[in-house]
Structures are given as C-alpha cells and as structure tokens.
Tab-separated table of C-alpha atoms in Angstrom:
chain	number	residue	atom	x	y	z
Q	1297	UNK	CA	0.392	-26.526	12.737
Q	1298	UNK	CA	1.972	-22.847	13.301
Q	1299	UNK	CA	2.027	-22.390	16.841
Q	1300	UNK	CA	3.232	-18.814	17.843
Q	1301	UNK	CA	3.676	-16.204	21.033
Q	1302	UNK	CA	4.060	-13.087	19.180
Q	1303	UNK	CA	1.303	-11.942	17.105
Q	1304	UNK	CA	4.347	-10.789	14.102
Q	1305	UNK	CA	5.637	-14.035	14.206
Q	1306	UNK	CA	2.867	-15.191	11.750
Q	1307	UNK	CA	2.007	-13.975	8.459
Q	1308	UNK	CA	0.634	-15.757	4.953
Q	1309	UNK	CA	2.694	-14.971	2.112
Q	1310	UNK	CA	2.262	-17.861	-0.429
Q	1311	UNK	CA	-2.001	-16.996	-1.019
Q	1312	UNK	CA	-3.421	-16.067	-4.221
Q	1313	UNK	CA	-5.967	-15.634	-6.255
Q	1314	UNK	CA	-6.587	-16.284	-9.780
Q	1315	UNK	CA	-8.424	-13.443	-11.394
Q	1316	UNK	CA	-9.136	-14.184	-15.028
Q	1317	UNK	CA	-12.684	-15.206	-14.510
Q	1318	UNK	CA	-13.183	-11.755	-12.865
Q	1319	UNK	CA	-11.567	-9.080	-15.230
Q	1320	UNK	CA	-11.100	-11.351	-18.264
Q	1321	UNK	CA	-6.897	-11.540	-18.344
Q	1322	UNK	CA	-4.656	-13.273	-16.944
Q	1323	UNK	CA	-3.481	-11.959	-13.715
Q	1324	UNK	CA	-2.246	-13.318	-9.821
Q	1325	UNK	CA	-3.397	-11.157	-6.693
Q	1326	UNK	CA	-0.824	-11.660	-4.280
Q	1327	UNK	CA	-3.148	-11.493	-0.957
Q	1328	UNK	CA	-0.828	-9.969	1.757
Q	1329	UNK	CA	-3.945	-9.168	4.635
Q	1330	UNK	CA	-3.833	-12.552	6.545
Q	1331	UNK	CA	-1.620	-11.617	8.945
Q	1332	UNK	CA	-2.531	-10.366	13.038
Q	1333	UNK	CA	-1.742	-6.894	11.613
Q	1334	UNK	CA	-3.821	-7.099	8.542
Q	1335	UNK	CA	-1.849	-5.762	5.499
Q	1336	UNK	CA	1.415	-5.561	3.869
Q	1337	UNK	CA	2.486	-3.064	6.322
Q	1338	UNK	CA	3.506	-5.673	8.983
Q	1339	UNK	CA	6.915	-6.589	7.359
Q	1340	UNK	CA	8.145	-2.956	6.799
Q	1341	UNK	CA	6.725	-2.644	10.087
Q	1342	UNK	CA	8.819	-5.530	11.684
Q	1343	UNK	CA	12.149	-4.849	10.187
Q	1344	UNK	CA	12.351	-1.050	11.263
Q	1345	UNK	CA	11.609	-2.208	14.747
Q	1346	UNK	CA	13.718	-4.845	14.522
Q	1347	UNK	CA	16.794	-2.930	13.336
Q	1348	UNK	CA	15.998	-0.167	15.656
Q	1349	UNK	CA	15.977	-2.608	18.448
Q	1350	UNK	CA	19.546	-3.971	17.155
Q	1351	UNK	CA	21.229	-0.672	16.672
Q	1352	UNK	CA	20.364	0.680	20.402
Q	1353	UNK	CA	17.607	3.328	19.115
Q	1354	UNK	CA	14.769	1.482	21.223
Q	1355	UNK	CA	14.750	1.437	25.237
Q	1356	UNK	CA	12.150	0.349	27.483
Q	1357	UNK	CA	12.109	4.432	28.140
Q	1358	UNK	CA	10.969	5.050	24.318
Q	1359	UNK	CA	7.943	6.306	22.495
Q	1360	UNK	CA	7.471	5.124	18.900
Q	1361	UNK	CA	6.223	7.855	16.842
Q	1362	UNK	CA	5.153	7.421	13.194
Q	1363	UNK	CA	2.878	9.284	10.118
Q	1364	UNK	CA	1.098	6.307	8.859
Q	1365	UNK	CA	-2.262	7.232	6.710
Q	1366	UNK	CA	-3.598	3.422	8.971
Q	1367	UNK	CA	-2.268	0.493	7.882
Q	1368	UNK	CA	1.674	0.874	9.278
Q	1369	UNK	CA	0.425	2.598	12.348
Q	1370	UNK	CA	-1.911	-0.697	12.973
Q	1371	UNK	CA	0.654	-2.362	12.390
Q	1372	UNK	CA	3.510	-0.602	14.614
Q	1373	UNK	CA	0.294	-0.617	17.390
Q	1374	UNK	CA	0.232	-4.394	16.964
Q	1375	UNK	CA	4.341	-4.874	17.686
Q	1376	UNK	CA	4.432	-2.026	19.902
Q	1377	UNK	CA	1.882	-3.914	21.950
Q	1378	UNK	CA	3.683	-7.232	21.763
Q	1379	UNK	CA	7.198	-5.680	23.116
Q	1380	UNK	CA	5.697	-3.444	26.033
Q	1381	UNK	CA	6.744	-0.205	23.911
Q	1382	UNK	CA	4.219	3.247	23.851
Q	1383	UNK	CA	3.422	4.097	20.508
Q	1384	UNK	CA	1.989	7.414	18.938
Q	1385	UNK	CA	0.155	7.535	15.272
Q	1386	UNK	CA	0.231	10.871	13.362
Q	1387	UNK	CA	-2.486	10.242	10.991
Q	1388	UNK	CA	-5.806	12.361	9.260
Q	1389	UNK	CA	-9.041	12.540	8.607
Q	1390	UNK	CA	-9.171	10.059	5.709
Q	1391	UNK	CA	-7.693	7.587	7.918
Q	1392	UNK	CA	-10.777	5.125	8.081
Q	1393	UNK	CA	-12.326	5.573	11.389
Q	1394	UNK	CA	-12.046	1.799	11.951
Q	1395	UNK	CA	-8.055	1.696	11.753
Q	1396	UNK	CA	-8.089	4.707	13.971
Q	1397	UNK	CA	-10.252	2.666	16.828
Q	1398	UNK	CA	-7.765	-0.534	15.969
Q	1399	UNK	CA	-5.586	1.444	17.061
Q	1400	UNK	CA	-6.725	2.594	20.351
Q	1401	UNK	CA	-7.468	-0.910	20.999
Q	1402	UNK	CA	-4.407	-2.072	20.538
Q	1403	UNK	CA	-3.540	1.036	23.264
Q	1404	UNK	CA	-1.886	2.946	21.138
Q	1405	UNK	CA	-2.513	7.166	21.238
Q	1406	UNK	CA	-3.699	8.613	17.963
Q	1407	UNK	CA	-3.407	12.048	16.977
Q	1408	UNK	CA	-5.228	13.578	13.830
Q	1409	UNK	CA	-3.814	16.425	11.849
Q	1410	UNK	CA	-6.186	18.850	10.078
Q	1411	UNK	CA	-4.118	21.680	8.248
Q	1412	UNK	CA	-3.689	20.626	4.711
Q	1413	UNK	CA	0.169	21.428	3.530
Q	1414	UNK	CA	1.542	22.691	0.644
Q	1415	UNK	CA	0.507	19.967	-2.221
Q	1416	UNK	CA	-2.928	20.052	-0.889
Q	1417	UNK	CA	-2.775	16.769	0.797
Q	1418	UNK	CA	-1.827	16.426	4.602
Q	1419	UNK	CA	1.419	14.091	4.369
Q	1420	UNK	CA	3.857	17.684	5.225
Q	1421	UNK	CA	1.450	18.143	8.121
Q	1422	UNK	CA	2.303	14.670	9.544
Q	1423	UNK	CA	5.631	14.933	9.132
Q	1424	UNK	CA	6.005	18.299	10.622
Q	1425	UNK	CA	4.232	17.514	13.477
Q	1426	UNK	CA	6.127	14.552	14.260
Q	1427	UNK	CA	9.498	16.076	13.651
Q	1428	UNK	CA	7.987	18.933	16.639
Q	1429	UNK	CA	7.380	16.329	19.034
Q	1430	UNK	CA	11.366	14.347	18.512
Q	1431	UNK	CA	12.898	17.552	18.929
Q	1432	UNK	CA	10.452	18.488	22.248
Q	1433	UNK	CA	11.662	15.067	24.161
Q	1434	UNK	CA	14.674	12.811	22.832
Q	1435	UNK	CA	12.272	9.751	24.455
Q	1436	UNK	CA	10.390	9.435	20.909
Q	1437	UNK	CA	11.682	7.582	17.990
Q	1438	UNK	CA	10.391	8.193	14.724
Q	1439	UNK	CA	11.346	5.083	12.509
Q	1440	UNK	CA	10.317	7.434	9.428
Q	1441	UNK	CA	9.401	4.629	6.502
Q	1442	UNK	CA	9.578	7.920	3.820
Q	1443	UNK	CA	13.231	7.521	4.335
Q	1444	UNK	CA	14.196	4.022	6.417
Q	1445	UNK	CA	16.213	1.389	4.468
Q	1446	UNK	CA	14.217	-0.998	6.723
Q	1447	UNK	CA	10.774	-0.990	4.853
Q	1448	UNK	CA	11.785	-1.597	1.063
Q	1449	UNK	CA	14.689	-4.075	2.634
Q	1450	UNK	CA	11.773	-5.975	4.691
Q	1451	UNK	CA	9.935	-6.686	0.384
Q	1452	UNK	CA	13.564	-7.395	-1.051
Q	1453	UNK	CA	13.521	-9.767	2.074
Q	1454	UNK	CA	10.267	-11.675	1.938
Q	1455	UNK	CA	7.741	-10.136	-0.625
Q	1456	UNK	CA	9.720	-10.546	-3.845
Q	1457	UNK	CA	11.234	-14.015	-3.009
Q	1458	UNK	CA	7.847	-15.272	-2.053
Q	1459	UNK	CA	6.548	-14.136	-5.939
Q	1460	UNK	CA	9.793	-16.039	-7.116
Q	1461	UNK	CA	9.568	-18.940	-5.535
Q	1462	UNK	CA	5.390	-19.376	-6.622
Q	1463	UNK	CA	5.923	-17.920	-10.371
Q	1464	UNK	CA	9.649	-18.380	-11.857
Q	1465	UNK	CA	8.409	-17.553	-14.656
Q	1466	UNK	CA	7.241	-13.846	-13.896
Q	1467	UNK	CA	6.919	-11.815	-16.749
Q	1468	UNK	CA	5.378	-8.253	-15.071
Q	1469	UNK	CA	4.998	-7.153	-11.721
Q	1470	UNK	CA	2.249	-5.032	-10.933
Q	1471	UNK	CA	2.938	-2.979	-7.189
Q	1472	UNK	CA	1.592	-0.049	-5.418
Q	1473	UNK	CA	3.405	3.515	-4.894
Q	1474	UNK	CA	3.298	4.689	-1.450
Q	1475	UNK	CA	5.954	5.128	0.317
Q	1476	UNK	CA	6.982	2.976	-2.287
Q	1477	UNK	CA	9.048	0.426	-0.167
Q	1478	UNK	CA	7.295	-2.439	-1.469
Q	1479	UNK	CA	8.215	-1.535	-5.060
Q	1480	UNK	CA	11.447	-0.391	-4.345
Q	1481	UNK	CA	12.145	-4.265	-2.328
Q	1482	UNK	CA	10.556	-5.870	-5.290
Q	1483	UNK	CA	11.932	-4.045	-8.190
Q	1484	UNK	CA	15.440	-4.344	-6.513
Q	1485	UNK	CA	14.709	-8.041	-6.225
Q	1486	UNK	CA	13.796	-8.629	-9.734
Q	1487	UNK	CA	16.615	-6.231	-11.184
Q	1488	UNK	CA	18.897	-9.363	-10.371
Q	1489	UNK	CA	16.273	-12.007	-11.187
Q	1490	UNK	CA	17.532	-14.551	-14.235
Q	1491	UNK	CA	14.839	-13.237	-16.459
Q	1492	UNK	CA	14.093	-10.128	-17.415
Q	1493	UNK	CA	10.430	-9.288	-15.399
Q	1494	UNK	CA	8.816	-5.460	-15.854
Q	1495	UNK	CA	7.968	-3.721	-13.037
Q	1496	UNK	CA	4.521	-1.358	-13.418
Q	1497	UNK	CA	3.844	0.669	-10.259
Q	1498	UNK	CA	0.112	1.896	-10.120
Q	1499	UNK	CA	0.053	5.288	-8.201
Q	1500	UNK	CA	-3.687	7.102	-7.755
Q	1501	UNK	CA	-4.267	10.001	-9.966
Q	1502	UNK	CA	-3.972	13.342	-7.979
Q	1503	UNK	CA	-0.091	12.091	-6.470
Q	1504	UNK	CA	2.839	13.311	-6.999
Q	1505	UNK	CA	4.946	10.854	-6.087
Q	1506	UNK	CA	6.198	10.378	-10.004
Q	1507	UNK	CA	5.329	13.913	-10.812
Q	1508	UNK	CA	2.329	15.570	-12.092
Q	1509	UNK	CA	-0.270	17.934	-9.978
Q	1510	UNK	CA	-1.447	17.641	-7.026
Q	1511	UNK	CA	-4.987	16.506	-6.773
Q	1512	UNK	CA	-8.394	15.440	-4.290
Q	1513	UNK	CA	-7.430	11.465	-3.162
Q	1514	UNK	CA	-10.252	11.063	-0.292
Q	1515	UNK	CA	-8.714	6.927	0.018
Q	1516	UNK	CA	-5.850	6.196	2.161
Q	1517	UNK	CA	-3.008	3.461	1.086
Q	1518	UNK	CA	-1.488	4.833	-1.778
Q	1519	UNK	CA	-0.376	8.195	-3.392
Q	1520	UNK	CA	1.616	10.898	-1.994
Q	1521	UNK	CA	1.462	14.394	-1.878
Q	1522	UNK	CA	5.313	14.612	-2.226
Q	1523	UNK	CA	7.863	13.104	-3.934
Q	1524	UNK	CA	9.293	9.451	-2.133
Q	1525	UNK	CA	12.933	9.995	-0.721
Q	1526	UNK	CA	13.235	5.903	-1.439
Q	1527	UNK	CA	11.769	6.208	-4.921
Q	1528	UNK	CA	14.547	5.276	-7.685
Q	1529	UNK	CA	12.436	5.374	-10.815
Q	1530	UNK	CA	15.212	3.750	-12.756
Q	1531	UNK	CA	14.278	0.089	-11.225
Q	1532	UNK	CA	10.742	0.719	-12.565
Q	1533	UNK	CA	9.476	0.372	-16.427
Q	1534	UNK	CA	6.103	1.848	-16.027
Q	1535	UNK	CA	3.852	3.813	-14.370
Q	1536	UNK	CA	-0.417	3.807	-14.495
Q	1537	UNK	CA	-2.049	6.038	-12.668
Q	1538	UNK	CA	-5.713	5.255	-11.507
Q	1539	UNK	CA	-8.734	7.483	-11.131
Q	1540	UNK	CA	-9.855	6.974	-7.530
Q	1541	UNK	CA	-13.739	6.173	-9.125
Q	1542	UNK	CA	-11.823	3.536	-10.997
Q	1543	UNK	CA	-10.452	2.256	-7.426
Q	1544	UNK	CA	-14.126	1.993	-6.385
Q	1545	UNK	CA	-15.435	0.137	-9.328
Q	1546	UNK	CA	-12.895	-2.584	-9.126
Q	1547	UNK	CA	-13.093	-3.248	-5.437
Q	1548	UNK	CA	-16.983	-3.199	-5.672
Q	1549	UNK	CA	-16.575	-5.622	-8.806
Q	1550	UNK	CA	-14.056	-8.024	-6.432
Q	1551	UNK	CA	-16.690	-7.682	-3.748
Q	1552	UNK	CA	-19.775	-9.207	-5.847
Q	1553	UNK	CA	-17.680	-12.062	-6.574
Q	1554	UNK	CA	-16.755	-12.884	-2.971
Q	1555	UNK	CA	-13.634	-10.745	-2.568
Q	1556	UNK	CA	-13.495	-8.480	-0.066
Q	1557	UNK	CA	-10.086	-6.245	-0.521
Q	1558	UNK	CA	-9.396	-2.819	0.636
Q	1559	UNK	CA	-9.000	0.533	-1.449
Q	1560	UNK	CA	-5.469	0.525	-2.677
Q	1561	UNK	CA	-5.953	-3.415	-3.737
Q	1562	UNK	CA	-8.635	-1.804	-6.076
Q	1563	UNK	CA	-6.554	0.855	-7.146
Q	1564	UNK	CA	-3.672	-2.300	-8.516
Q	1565	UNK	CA	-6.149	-4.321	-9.756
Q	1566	UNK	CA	-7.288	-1.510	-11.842
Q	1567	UNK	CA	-4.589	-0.068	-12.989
Q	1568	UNK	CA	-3.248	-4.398	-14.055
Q	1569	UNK	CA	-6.718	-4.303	-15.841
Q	1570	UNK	CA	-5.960	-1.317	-18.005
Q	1571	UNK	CA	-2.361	-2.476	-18.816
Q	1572	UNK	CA	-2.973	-5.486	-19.114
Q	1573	UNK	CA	-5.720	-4.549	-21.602
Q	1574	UNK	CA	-3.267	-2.531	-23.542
Q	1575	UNK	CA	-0.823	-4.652	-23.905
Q	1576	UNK	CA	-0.511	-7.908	-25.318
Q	1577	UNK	CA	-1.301	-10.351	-22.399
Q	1578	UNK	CA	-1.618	-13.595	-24.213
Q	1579	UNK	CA	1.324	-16.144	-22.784
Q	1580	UNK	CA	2.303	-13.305	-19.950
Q	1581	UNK	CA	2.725	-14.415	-16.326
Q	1582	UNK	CA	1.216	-11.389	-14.753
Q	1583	UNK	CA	1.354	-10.989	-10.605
Q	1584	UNK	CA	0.116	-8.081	-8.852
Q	1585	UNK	CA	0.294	-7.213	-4.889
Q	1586	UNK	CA	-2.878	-7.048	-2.922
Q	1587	UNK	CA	-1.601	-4.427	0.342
Q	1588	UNK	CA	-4.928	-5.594	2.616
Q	1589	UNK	CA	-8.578	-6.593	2.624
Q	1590	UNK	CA	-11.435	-4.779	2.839
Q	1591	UNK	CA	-13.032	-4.388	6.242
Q	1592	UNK	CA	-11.927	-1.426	7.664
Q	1593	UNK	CA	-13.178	0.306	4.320
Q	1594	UNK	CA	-16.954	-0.586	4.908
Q	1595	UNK	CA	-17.440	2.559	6.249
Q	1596	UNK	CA	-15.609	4.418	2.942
Q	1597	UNK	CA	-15.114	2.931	-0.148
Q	1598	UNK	CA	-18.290	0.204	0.579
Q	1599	UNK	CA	-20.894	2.862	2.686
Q	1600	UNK	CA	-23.181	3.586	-0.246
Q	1601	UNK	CA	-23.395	7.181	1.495
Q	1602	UNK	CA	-19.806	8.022	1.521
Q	1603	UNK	CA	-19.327	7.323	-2.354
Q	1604	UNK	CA	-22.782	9.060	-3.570
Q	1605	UNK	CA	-21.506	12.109	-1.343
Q	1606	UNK	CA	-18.292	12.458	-2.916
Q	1607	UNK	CA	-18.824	10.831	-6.292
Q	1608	UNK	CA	-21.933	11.422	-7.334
Q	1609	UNK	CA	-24.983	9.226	-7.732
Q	1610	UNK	CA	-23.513	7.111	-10.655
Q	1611	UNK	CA	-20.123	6.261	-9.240
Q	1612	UNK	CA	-21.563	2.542	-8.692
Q	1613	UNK	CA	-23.954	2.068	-12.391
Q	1614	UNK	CA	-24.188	-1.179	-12.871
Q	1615	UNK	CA	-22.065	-0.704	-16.571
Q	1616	UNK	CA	-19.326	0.514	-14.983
Q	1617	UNK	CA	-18.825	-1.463	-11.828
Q	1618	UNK	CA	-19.280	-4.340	-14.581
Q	1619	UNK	CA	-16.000	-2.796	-16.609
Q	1620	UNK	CA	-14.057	-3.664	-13.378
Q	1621	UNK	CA	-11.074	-0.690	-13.229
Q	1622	UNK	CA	-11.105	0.080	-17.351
Q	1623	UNK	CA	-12.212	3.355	-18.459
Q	1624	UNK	CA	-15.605	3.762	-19.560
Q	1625	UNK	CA	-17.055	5.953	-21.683
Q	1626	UNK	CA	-18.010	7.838	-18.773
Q	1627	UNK	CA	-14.849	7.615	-16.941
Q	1628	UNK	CA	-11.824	10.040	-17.150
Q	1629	UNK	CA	-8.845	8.195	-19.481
Q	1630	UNK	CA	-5.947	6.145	-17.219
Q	1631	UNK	CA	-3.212	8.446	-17.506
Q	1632	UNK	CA	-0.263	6.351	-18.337
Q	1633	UNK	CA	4.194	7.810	-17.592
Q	1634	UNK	CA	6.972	5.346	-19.123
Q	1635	UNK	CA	10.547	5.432	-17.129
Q	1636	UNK	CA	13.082	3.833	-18.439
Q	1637	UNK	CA	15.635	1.732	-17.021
Q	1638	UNK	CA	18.876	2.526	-16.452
C-alpha cells in the first residue's frame, strides 16, 4: 500500500475511462484529478519548485508568487504548505470561488485582479501585477509557468510516458491549450515515439493562444488571452476549438452517467467528439487528457443559475446535452485550424 509524508509524493497516473458507451467512438480519458492537489497542475507544479529549490532561487526567506486562473495556484498552495514556504495567488473573478477558499485553507494569500487587459481577458493583468510586486521586494519568486521549462518538462517526464506505457499503440492524442505545457511535454514526447501518433490540442473558442480574436470565456482551465511563450505549433497537427456551451453540454452529459469532471475536461472531450466524428475513427487508438474533476465547478458550470444567467435558458435542452460536445443545429459550428509539422 502507498504510504507517504508529503501530500506531492502521491498522484494516480495510470486511471482511465472508457468512453464509447457515452459519446459513441472510441476514445480513453486520461483522469489526472486523483491526486492531494486535485488536477494535472500538481506535476508542473512540483518540478518548478523542485528545480527552483535545486538552482538556489528558493530560501526559507521567500514568497512564491504565481498567476494561476485555480488549479496551479491550489496546487503551488498544497507544496508551499508541505515545505513551510508563503505563497501568493494572482488570480480573477472567474476563478471558482471554491479554489479560491482551497486556497486560503491551505494558508495561502489570494489576491483578485479586476481590470480587464488588452485582449479583453485578465491574463496581462495578472502578469503585470505580479511582475510589480518582484520588482517591489527581491523576497518573491515568481516561477512563471507562461515561460518555465519546468511545467511542459514535468508532461515529457510523467504524463506522456504514462499514455505510452498503457496504449503503445496510440494513434491521436487529444490535450488541452493553456499554458500549453502539457501539450508541449506530450507532443515533444511523442515527436520521438516509434510510431507516428497526431497530436490535436483543443483550445476554447474566444483564445488566442493559436490566433484568432479575442472573445467572452467565463470558465477557467483553458484558453488564453495571449499568445503561449512555450507554444511551438510545429509539434502539433491540429487544432479544434470548442464553444464554451459545447464545454457545458459535455460535462453535464459525463455527469448523468456518473462522471463528475471539471470544465476544461468538457471542453477535450468535446472537442475529441467532434474530431473524432469527422474523421475516420474506426481501428484508431484515441487518448485524451482529463486536467481535473468536477467539484469545485458546482458552483459554475453545474449551478443551474450560473449557466441560465449567462447562457440562456436552453443552454442545458435535453437534445443537446444528449449530442454530448457535437454541434447541434442550434449550436455555433466547431471552428477547426490545421498546423503542420515541421
């Protein structure tokens, strides 16, 4: 039995679920929420500590600092905890109010920013305000996942190997754009894999991260409102991009059969349906990355409320919920961008 003394020392990497009998193709969820820290973020988390500790940046004297939309800053609260260091989370008001009281549980300090920047989301904001406080005392380290080696190195590390060693014979990879370490790790992993294996990164409509205007995304996880310094689109084949009332349908369509995942697992699964759809999927070994579960989004993407208010009345019919992520006739078309490797 794992017995452990540091709550980073655990995490489940080799769980998940078979979807077919849910949205009628083949497909894998990779589930990476059993962990202490609850999501993916732990890892990325982890390493940047980890190599900050090794390379002198961390003393007993330092503040951890970090923009984190909830599920890194839980995560860096959780470690931070566990080592005796302070931490800070820059985060904003779509940051689900239960992360943010995680958080200050944990006894972490969160601050919320409120001034939208210059893409219309509040990512700039974050990062602006962070840089203000590193250069007003030289006591806070910013570990910066936009830009640190550390968080797509932590997927190459664990994430990617633990798909290989399950399915050998992968034949597309289906990942989430954030800050787009965990496709960058993956996709890096797979360039060098035996057989060839496509790499599809969903992104929510209304990002930028791959190009394209700016746009409303009221659901934390995934998206940016500027471009990812760690992005190298020539690892990845495809994009999908997912309309965030598509993200709703599938995670409400996972919850009535037991599955309780969080916002951007919806927006994957989604985007997986409508490629997979699409596309031939007959024979394909299809895997795609669940980032966390679902119950710090009861009070968002499953509070009847919260949808109606910013959805409309019909954002859970029956039909549609029923379609899992694939357009419906009453749902805008799933953008689609091709890249092609280099």
């Amino acid at each position: 039995m794992p017995v452990i003394s540091a709550p980073h020392a655990f995490n489940e990497g080799n769980l998940f679920v078979e979807l077919k009998s849910i949205i009628g193709y083949p497909l894998y969820l990779k589930c990476e929420g059993f962990n202490f820290a609850g999501s993916v973020k732990l890892k990325a988390a982890n390493e940047m500590v980890e190599s900050a500790e090794r390379e002198g940046i961390l003393t007993p004297d330092s503040t951890l600092v970090e923009s984190s939309s909830g599920n890194l800053g839980v995560a860096l609260s959780m470690i931070a905890a566990s080592k005796g260091y302070r931490f800070l989370c820059v985060t904003d008001s779509r940051c689900n109010l239960s992360t943010r009281l995680l958080m200050e549980a944990l006894g972490s300090q969160v601050h919320i920013v409120a001034d939208l920047d210059a893409n219309g989301g509040f990512l700039g904001t974050r990062i602006e305000y962070v840089r203000s406080l590193c250069e007003s005392d030289d006591r806070y380290v910013w570990l910066s996942q936009y830009t640190n080696a550390g968080n797509w190195r932590a997927h190459f590390r664990t994430t990617a190997p633990e798909i290989a060693n399950n399915f050998p014979q992968l034949d597309v990879l289906f990942v989430g754009a954030g800050t787009t370490g965990t496709l960058m790790g993956c996709a890096r992993y797979f360039r060098q894999w035996p057989r060839p294996v496509r790499i599809v990164a969903v992104d929510s409509v209304g990002s930028v991260a791959f190009g394209g205007e700016p746009g409303r995304r009221m659901i934390p996880g995934l998206g940016m409102s500027m471009r990812p310094p760690l992005l190298d689109e020539s690892y990845v084949d495809e994009v999908v991009r997912v309309e965030e009332a598509d993200t709703i349908r599938a995670c409400h369509r996972l919850a009535r059969r037991g599955f309780l995942f969080g916002g951007s697992t919806g927006t994957v699964v989604s985007g997986a349906t409508d490629w997979l759809a699409r596309n031939d999927a007959h024979g394909l070994t299809a895997v795609a990355i669940a980032p966390d579960l679902g119950e710090r989004y009861l009070d968002t993407v499953y509070q009847t409320n919260w949808l109606q208010d910013l959805y409309g009345d019909q954002i859970l019919d029956s039909a549609q919920v029923g379609a899992a992520g694939s357009p419906t006739a009453d749902s805008a078309p799933t953008s689609e961008h091709s890249a092609t490797p280099q």
